[in-house]
């Protein structure tokens, strides 16, 4: 042997995750005038916060070793046969959906469809979701998902508050038949707003006028199906609005809420093919009447037209959203649950109306057989009518029955000491029913399944049987073979640009690699098959995973405690402000309710502050884009007595490490406030500096940005919060956790089943790899800024002329000289095969570019070349060589259909679609031309239009 071979498992992951090769890194550094990465970073990070990093993580593991390690954790989760129900049910994820959608980067690496021309595929899938929800709920206006059923119920409460004509009341009625976790989140969300939640039995309401709104559950959490028609009329007579949390599978057989007068229907789409996942992520739905469409929380897809008058989809009515309306927004929700909504929508596409109804009837029939058998065994089934859930009065035998069930590998619902519950689902079969009987039977006793099956009748209430048809649209009736579904999913994915095709340089969104090894554990049954309320001893794997992950994230941020419960950044902000609020109150500082927010803040910040019952005071930014410290100090002192918090993003939303951050934090602390550091830009900091060490009291992280959870086309996300020790007692609690109060999500660990992604990322990168990722993210951003600054001014830099991990290009001057807008440039990038950078945030008329560390130098250069070529076209417009109206920018993006039609433009076809030669061998063709923003809002259609509408156009 001549050569020494390393016999350990090489960790190749770090250079797999990081785009630039060693030689590229050296080359880029040279162009920036630095001789090492350390030297560059030393210039970028301000003196005042240097050395604040506390990252002490072990060395990274190889992909194989990390997968083996997480497998050993996963197998500690025990998969029982689970009949707990309570909003979470077993389901079969159809294999073609698992493989071609859930595990397919074309679907999971896409961004929120804000650029409609490159998002028609997922917009269509979401429109199918909205059509599904609209059909099943009987209400015409639906959104493209909310975070979970409990937060959707909380949104419904504030929705009713805004819209109810009973302005005298401050009380919201919530039925005791709602799922307990829903009631908990309602209580959390009501308190800071001064809303009184009255929980009671709706059958005993005497004075409906005491309430501005009400929440009912259908079927009820315990399994009963109540006829709410008369009650809804009474609420309406008292000018109160009614929201109904409804089970989608039951709605295939029952009269939908929209038909018995409900103003809102909401719930979870989990049981439409989305694994239990220990509580999430799952898509919640929200539907309402047409009159209330402008108050809808979340995003909704609408039908508009493109430049040629052809139907094209687009996110509608964005003027309601937090990025426009800020503290007056209808909701703070930003990232939603798009991937999960798409799974649910495809589940309905695949099964179709007959398939769904068949599943529902089967579940109901099995439940009816189960009930009969239980009665034969002498048990008291409490329901007269039910769909899939029964509650049993088991009295003093309850605890023993649970124990016996567990010895048989079965989980039942623990209602209270005297009663237990059981729910069936799509995965239940005859054997499962017989096993359930065994739990309650004496030895030798067993009802005869076949005999009962032959005689049992439907136990759905006759008066509430569904009469209206569902899912008549062709999309739900044509893809029922696997071949057809596979091709439909491929067809839709091919319409879109996701990370599997090109860089997505969206500033503030951190569209980095979502490595395959990180994704693989997500669909393991050991993580997928756990009910969030399964007994703790069965979820030891999750306990280890979450405990380790909390410690890793504390190490990365310099905080002392971490909560993984919030299921998006917006929810983390909310949980963080609640912690601050509770802290002040614990010290008798009840009056502290002012939240300072710099004007450059992300829209979720002010929207969240108002949800947390705080008053927003906006502070100015100076000419260099930094927080105007004098203005901040003046406002902090002016509101000294009532100052609750500052919400500040770091590095700033302007892409700069502000030097004054320590001083800013000090000013707020000196005036009695707490510092909330929005951690969306953590990708510039991990391993370099730590918010918990330079003045932050609490931060949220976006695991779907910095920590590799894919964006999913607009969710799922995870928005954990890190806090300093004094705020630990005020982290979100849960009925299933040590601290019971203050739940912000339905499940104790929110979107638990995607936490393995972040665990894998940190485990494979280790402390050194994470630090290198931040360094490369900064290098890549500065390289782009340097290459483009002579073509487009870089709006803000630090005192050393460097940016952090993103840079803002100022296009406003071009509007003056050429008439070309930021929109035109964004759309022209599509012709070059790129997703646009972030547009007009945080400054109107600008583009914010964030390359991330995962993009190679080649890809950065390809992007820069496109931007430079576009600048040359703008020059041509400025010089009169291209017509100010008829030019490739104004007409971008160009479709293939346009190319083969009559060519009427003053520029060539080649310039339109092959502006650089490299596109000839790999070209992305947008399926529609530029989408009309206004048309779709004026003519809101948010369910699938008829096929004729497409044919006419
Ligand atoms: C993305 C982002 C948020 C919101 O996070 P979501 O997960 O989308 O709710 C908040 N602040 C900043 C600065 C962000 O970039």
Coordinates of C-alpha atoms in Angstrom, one line a residue, residues 306-691:
X306 CA -53.0 37.2 -18.2
X307 CA -51.9 39.7 -20.8
X308 CA -53.6 37.7 -23.6
X309 CA -56.9 37.5 -21.7
X310 CA -56.4 33.9 -20.9
X311 CA -57.4 32.7 -17.4
X312 CA -54.5 32.7 -15.0
X313 CA -54.3 32.2 -11.3
X314 CA -53.0 34.6 -8.7
X315 CA -53.1 35.3 -4.9
X316 CA -56.0 37.6 -4.6
X317 CA -56.8 40.7 -2.5
X318 CA -53.4 41.1 -1.0
X319 CA -54.3 44.5 0.3
X320 CA -55.9 42.7 3.3
X321 CA -52.6 41.2 4.3
X322 CA -50.0 42.2 6.9
X323 CA -47.4 43.4 4.5
X324 CA -49.8 46.1 3.3
X325 CA -52.0 46.9 6.3
X326 CA -49.5 46.2 9.0
X327 CA -51.0 46.7 12.5
X328 CA -54.5 47.0 10.9
X329 CA -54.2 43.7 9.0
X330 CA -56.9 41.1 9.2
X331 CA -54.3 38.6 10.6
X332 CA -50.6 38.2 11.1
X333 CA -50.4 35.0 9.2
X334 CA -47.7 34.8 6.5
X335 CA -46.3 31.3 6.0
X336 CA -49.3 28.9 5.9
X337 CA -49.6 25.2 5.1
X338 CA -49.4 25.1 1.3
X339 CA -47.7 21.7 0.9
X340 CA -50.2 20.1 3.3
X341 CA -53.2 21.8 1.6
X342 CA -51.9 20.5 -1.7
X343 CA -51.7 16.9 -0.3
X344 CA -55.3 17.2 0.9
X345 CA -56.4 18.6 -2.4
X346 CA -54.8 15.8 -4.3
X347 CA -56.3 13.3 -2.0
X348 CA -59.7 14.6 -3.1
X349 CA -58.6 14.7 -6.7
X350 CA -57.5 11.1 -6.5
X351 CA -60.4 9.7 -4.6
X352 CA -63.1 11.9 -6.2
X353 CA -66.6 12.4 -4.8
X354 CA -67.5 8.8 -4.8
X355 CA -64.2 7.7 -3.3
X356 CA -64.4 10.2 -0.5
X357 CA -68.0 9.3 0.2
X358 CA -67.2 5.6 0.2
X359 CA -64.4 6.2 2.7
X360 CA -66.7 8.2 5.0
X361 CA -69.5 5.6 4.8
X362 CA -67.1 2.8 5.5
X363 CA -65.8 4.7 8.6
X364 CA -69.3 5.4 9.8
X365 CA -70.5 1.8 9.2
X366 CA -67.6 0.4 11.1
X367 CA -68.3 2.8 13.9
X368 CA -72.0 1.8 14.0
X369 CA -70.9 -1.9 14.1
X370 CA -68.4 -1.1 16.9
X371 CA -71.2 0.7 18.8
X372 CA -73.6 -2.2 18.5
X373 CA -70.9 -4.6 19.6
X374 CA -70.1 -2.5 22.6
X375 CA -73.8 -2.3 23.6
X376 CA -73.9 -6.1 23.4
X377 CA -70.9 -6.2 25.7
X378 CA -73.0 -4.1 28.1
X379 CA -71.3 -0.7 27.7
X380 CA -73.1 2.6 27.7
X381 CA -72.5 4.4 24.4
X382 CA -73.4 8.0 25.0
X383 CA -74.4 9.0 21.5
X384 CA -77.7 8.6 19.8
X385 CA -76.3 9.7 16.5
X386 CA -72.6 9.9 15.5
X387 CA -70.2 9.8 12.6
X388 CA -66.9 8.2 13.6
X389 CA -66.5 8.9 17.3
X390 CA -68.2 7.4 20.4
X391 CA -67.8 8.2 24.1
X392 CA -68.4 5.6 26.7
X393 CA -69.5 6.0 30.3
X394 CA -67.0 3.6 31.9
X395 CA -67.1 4.9 35.4
X396 CA -64.7 3.4 37.9
X397 CA -63.4 1.0 35.3
X398 CA -61.9 3.7 33.1
X399 CA -58.3 3.6 34.2
X400 CA -58.2 -0.2 34.1
X401 CA -59.7 -0.1 30.5
X402 CA -57.0 2.3 29.4
X403 CA -54.4 0.0 30.9
X404 CA -55.8 -3.0 29.2
X405 CA -56.1 -1.2 25.9
X406 CA -52.4 -0.4 26.1
X407 CA -51.4 -4.0 26.7
X408 CA -53.2 -4.7 23.4
X409 CA -51.3 -1.9 21.7
X410 CA -54.3 0.4 21.5
X411 CA -54.7 4.1 22.5
X412 CA -58.2 5.4 23.5
X413 CA -59.1 8.9 24.3
X414 CA -58.9 9.9 27.9
X415 CA -61.9 12.2 28.3
X416 CA -62.0 12.2 32.1
X417 CA -61.9 9.8 35.0
X418 CA -65.3 8.4 34.2
X419 CA -65.5 8.3 30.4
X420 CA -63.3 7.4 27.5
X421 CA -63.6 8.0 23.8
X422 CA -62.9 6.2 20.6
X423 CA -62.7 7.4 17.0
X424 CA -62.3 5.3 13.9
X425 CA -60.8 6.4 10.6
X426 CA -59.8 5.4 7.1
X427 CA -57.2 3.0 8.4
X428 CA -59.7 1.0 10.6
X429 CA -60.8 -2.4 9.5
X430 CA -62.8 -5.4 10.8
X431 CA -59.8 -6.7 12.8
X432 CA -59.3 -3.3 14.5
X433 CA -63.0 -3.2 15.5
X434 CA -62.7 -6.7 16.9
X435 CA -59.5 -5.7 18.8
X436 CA -61.4 -2.8 20.3
X437 CA -64.2 -5.1 21.5
X438 CA -61.5 -7.2 23.1
X439 CA -60.6 -4.3 25.3
X440 CA -64.0 -4.3 26.8
X441 CA -65.0 -8.0 26.6
X442 CA -64.6 -10.7 29.3
X443 CA -62.5 -13.6 28.2
X444 CA -64.3 -15.7 25.6
X445 CA -66.9 -13.0 24.9
X446 CA -66.9 -11.6 21.3
X447 CA -69.7 -10.0 19.3
X448 CA -70.1 -11.5 15.8
X449 CA -68.9 -8.9 13.3
X450 CA -70.6 -10.4 10.3
X451 CA -73.9 -10.7 12.1
X452 CA -73.8 -7.1 13.2
X453 CA -72.6 -5.9 9.8
X454 CA -75.6 -7.5 8.2
X455 CA -78.1 -5.7 10.4
X456 CA -76.6 -2.4 11.4
X457 CA -78.2 0.8 10.2
X458 CA -76.8 4.3 9.7
X459 CA -76.6 6.3 12.9
X460 CA -76.4 9.7 11.1
X461 CA -79.3 12.0 12.0
X462 CA -81.9 11.7 9.2
X463 CA -82.6 15.4 9.3
X464 CA -78.9 16.3 8.7
X465 CA -78.1 14.0 5.8
X466 CA -76.4 15.8 3.0
X467 CA -78.6 16.5 0.0
X468 CA -76.2 18.6 -2.1
X469 CA -73.7 17.2 -4.5
X470 CA -69.9 17.5 -3.8
X471 CA -66.9 17.8 -6.1
X472 CA -68.7 17.9 -9.4
X473 CA -65.9 19.8 -11.0
X474 CA -64.1 17.7 -13.6
X475 CA -60.7 18.0 -11.8
X476 CA -62.1 15.7 -9.1
X477 CA -63.4 13.2 -11.6
X478 CA -60.7 12.6 -14.1
X479 CA -57.5 11.6 -12.3
X480 CA -58.5 8.4 -10.5
X481 CA -56.0 6.0 -12.1
X482 CA -52.4 6.3 -10.8
X483 CA -51.0 7.0 -14.2
X484 CA -53.4 9.9 -14.7
X485 CA -52.6 11.3 -11.2
X486 CA -48.9 10.9 -11.6
X487 CA -49.0 12.8 -14.9
X488 CA -51.3 15.5 -13.5
X489 CA -48.8 16.1 -10.6
X490 CA -46.0 16.2 -13.1
X491 CA -47.9 18.6 -15.4
X492 CA -48.5 21.0 -12.6
X493 CA -45.0 20.8 -11.2
X494 CA -43.6 21.5 -14.7
X495 CA -45.4 24.8 -14.8
X496 CA -43.5 26.1 -11.8
X497 CA -40.1 27.3 -10.8
X498 CA -38.8 25.8 -7.6
X499 CA -35.3 25.3 -6.2
X500 CA -34.9 22.1 -8.2
X501 CA -34.6 24.3 -11.3
X502 CA -32.8 27.5 -10.3
X503 CA -31.7 29.8 -7.6
X504 CA -34.5 31.6 -5.8
X505 CA -32.8 34.8 -4.6
X506 CA -35.6 36.0 -2.4
X507 CA -34.3 38.4 0.2
X508 CA -35.5 37.7 3.8
X509 CA -36.7 34.2 2.7
X510 CA -33.5 32.3 2.7
X511 CA -34.2 29.8 0.0
X512 CA -31.3 27.5 0.7
X513 CA -30.7 23.8 0.1
X514 CA -33.2 21.4 1.6
X515 CA -30.9 18.4 1.5
X516 CA -32.3 14.9 0.7
X517 CA -30.8 13.4 3.8
X518 CA -32.6 16.0 5.9
X519 CA -35.9 15.2 4.3
X520 CA -35.7 11.4 4.4
X521 CA -36.8 10.9 8.1
X522 CA -39.9 13.1 7.6
X523 CA -41.8 10.4 5.9
X524 CA -40.7 7.5 8.2
X525 CA -43.7 5.9 9.9
X526 CA -41.9 6.2 13.3
X527 CA -42.3 10.0 13.0
X528 CA -45.5 10.0 10.9
X529 CA -47.8 7.7 12.8
X530 CA -47.8 9.3 16.3
X531 CA -50.9 11.0 17.6
X532 CA -50.0 14.3 19.4
X533 CA -51.8 13.2 22.5
X534 CA -50.4 9.7 22.6
X535 CA -49.1 8.8 26.1
X536 CA -45.7 10.2 26.8
X537 CA -44.0 6.8 27.2
X538 CA -44.8 6.1 23.5
X539 CA -43.2 9.3 22.2
X540 CA -39.8 8.9 23.7
X541 CA -38.2 9.4 20.3
X542 CA -39.9 12.7 19.9
X543 CA -38.9 13.7 23.4
X544 CA -35.3 13.0 22.7
X545 CA -35.5 14.8 19.3
X546 CA -37.1 17.9 20.7
X547 CA -34.9 18.1 23.7
X548 CA -31.8 17.8 21.6
X549 CA -33.0 20.3 19.1
X550 CA -33.9 22.8 21.7
X551 CA -30.4 22.6 23.1
X552 CA -28.9 23.0 19.6
X553 CA -31.0 26.0 18.8
X554 CA -30.1 27.6 22.2
X555 CA -26.4 27.1 21.3
X556 CA -26.9 28.7 17.9
X557 CA -28.7 31.8 19.3
X558 CA -27.3 32.3 22.8
X559 CA -30.6 31.9 24.5
X560 CA -31.4 29.9 27.7
X561 CA -34.7 28.3 26.7
X562 CA -36.5 27.4 23.6
X563 CA -40.1 26.6 22.6
X564 CA -40.8 24.6 19.4
X565 CA -44.5 25.1 19.6
X566 CA -45.1 28.0 17.2
X567 CA -45.8 26.7 13.7
X568 CA -44.6 29.7 11.7
X569 CA -42.5 32.8 12.2
X570 CA -45.6 34.9 12.8
X571 CA -46.7 32.6 15.6
X572 CA -43.3 32.8 17.1
X573 CA -43.6 36.5 17.2
X574 CA -46.9 36.2 18.9
X575 CA -45.6 33.7 21.5
X576 CA -42.6 36.0 22.1
X577 CA -44.7 39.1 22.7
X578 CA -47.0 37.1 24.9
X579 CA -44.0 36.0 27.0
X580 CA -42.9 39.7 27.3
X581 CA -46.5 40.7 28.2
X582 CA -46.7 38.0 30.9
X583 CA -43.3 38.9 32.2
X584 CA -44.3 42.6 32.7
X585 CA -47.6 41.5 34.3
X586 CA -45.7 39.2 36.7
X587 CA -43.9 42.3 38.0
X588 CA -47.1 44.3 38.3
X589 CA -46.3 46.3 35.2
X590 CA -49.7 45.8 33.7
X591 CA -49.6 49.1 31.9
X592 CA -46.7 48.3 29.6
X593 CA -48.3 48.0 26.2
X594 CA -46.3 50.0 23.8
X595 CA -44.3 48.2 21.1
X596 CA -41.7 50.2 19.2
X597 CA -41.2 49.0 15.7
X598 CA -38.8 50.5 13.1
X599 CA -40.5 51.5 9.9
X600 CA -38.5 49.0 8.0
X601 CA -40.0 46.1 9.9
X602 CA -41.6 43.1 8.2
X603 CA -45.4 43.4 8.2
X604 CA -45.9 40.5 10.5
X605 CA -44.3 42.5 13.4
X606 CA -46.9 45.3 13.7
X607 CA -49.7 42.8 12.9
X608 CA -48.5 40.6 15.7
X609 CA -48.1 43.4 18.2
X610 CA -51.7 44.4 17.8
X611 CA -52.8 40.8 18.2
X612 CA -50.9 40.8 21.5
X613 CA -52.9 43.8 22.6
X614 CA -50.0 46.2 22.2
X615 CA -50.0 49.7 20.7
X616 CA -47.5 50.1 17.9
X617 CA -45.2 53.2 17.8
X618 CA -43.2 53.4 14.6
X619 CA -39.6 54.6 14.8
X620 CA -37.7 56.2 12.0
X621 CA -34.8 54.9 9.9
X622 CA -31.9 57.2 8.9
X623 CA -30.6 57.8 5.4
X624 CA -28.3 54.8 5.6
X625 CA -31.3 52.6 6.4
X626 CA -30.3 52.1 10.0
X627 CA -32.6 52.6 13.0
X628 CA -32.5 56.3 13.8
X629 CA -31.1 55.9 17.3
X630 CA -32.1 59.5 18.4
X631 CA -35.6 59.0 17.3
X632 CA -35.7 55.6 19.1
X633 CA -34.3 57.0 22.3
X634 CA -36.8 59.9 22.2
X635 CA -39.7 57.5 21.8
X636 CA -38.5 55.1 24.3
X637 CA -38.1 57.9 26.9
X638 CA -41.4 59.5 25.9
X639 CA -43.2 56.2 26.5
X640 CA -41.0 55.1 29.4
X641 CA -43.9 54.3 31.7
X642 CA -45.7 52.2 29.1
X643 CA -42.9 50.7 27.1
X644 CA -43.4 47.0 26.7
X645 CA -41.0 46.0 23.8
X646 CA -39.0 46.8 20.8
X647 CA -39.3 44.5 17.8
X648 CA -36.2 44.7 15.7
X649 CA -34.8 42.6 12.9
X650 CA -31.1 41.8 12.9
X651 CA -29.2 42.0 10.7
X652 CA -31.7 44.7 9.6
X653 CA -34.3 44.1 6.9
X654 CA -32.0 46.4 4.9
X655 CA -29.4 43.7 4.8
X656 CA -26.9 45.4 7.1
X657 CA -25.3 44.6 10.5
X658 CA -26.2 47.8 12.3
X659 CA -23.4 48.9 14.5
X660 CA -25.7 50.4 17.1
X661 CA -27.6 47.2 18.0
X662 CA -26.1 46.9 21.5
X663 CA -26.9 50.6 22.2
X664 CA -30.4 50.1 20.8
X665 CA -31.0 47.2 23.1
X666 CA -29.6 49.1 26.1
X667 CA -31.9 52.1 25.5
X668 CA -35.0 49.8 25.5
X669 CA -33.8 48.0 28.6
X670 CA -33.1 51.3 30.4
X671 CA -36.6 52.4 29.7
X672 CA -38.2 49.2 31.1
X673 CA -38.8 47.5 27.8
X674 CA -37.9 44.0 26.5
X675 CA -36.1 43.4 23.2
X676 CA -37.7 41.2 20.6
X677 CA -35.2 40.4 17.9
X678 CA -36.9 39.0 14.8
X679 CA -34.5 36.2 13.8
X680 CA -35.6 35.7 10.2
X681 CA -32.1 36.9 9.2
X682 CA -30.4 34.4 11.4
X683 CA -28.7 32.9 8.4
X684 CA -26.2 35.8 8.6
X685 CA -25.4 35.1 12.2
X686 CA -25.2 31.4 13.2
X687 CA -21.8 30.8 14.6
X688 CA -20.7 34.5 14.2
X689 CA -22.8 36.4 16.7
X690 CA -25.8 35.5 18.9
X691 CA -28.9 37.6 19.5

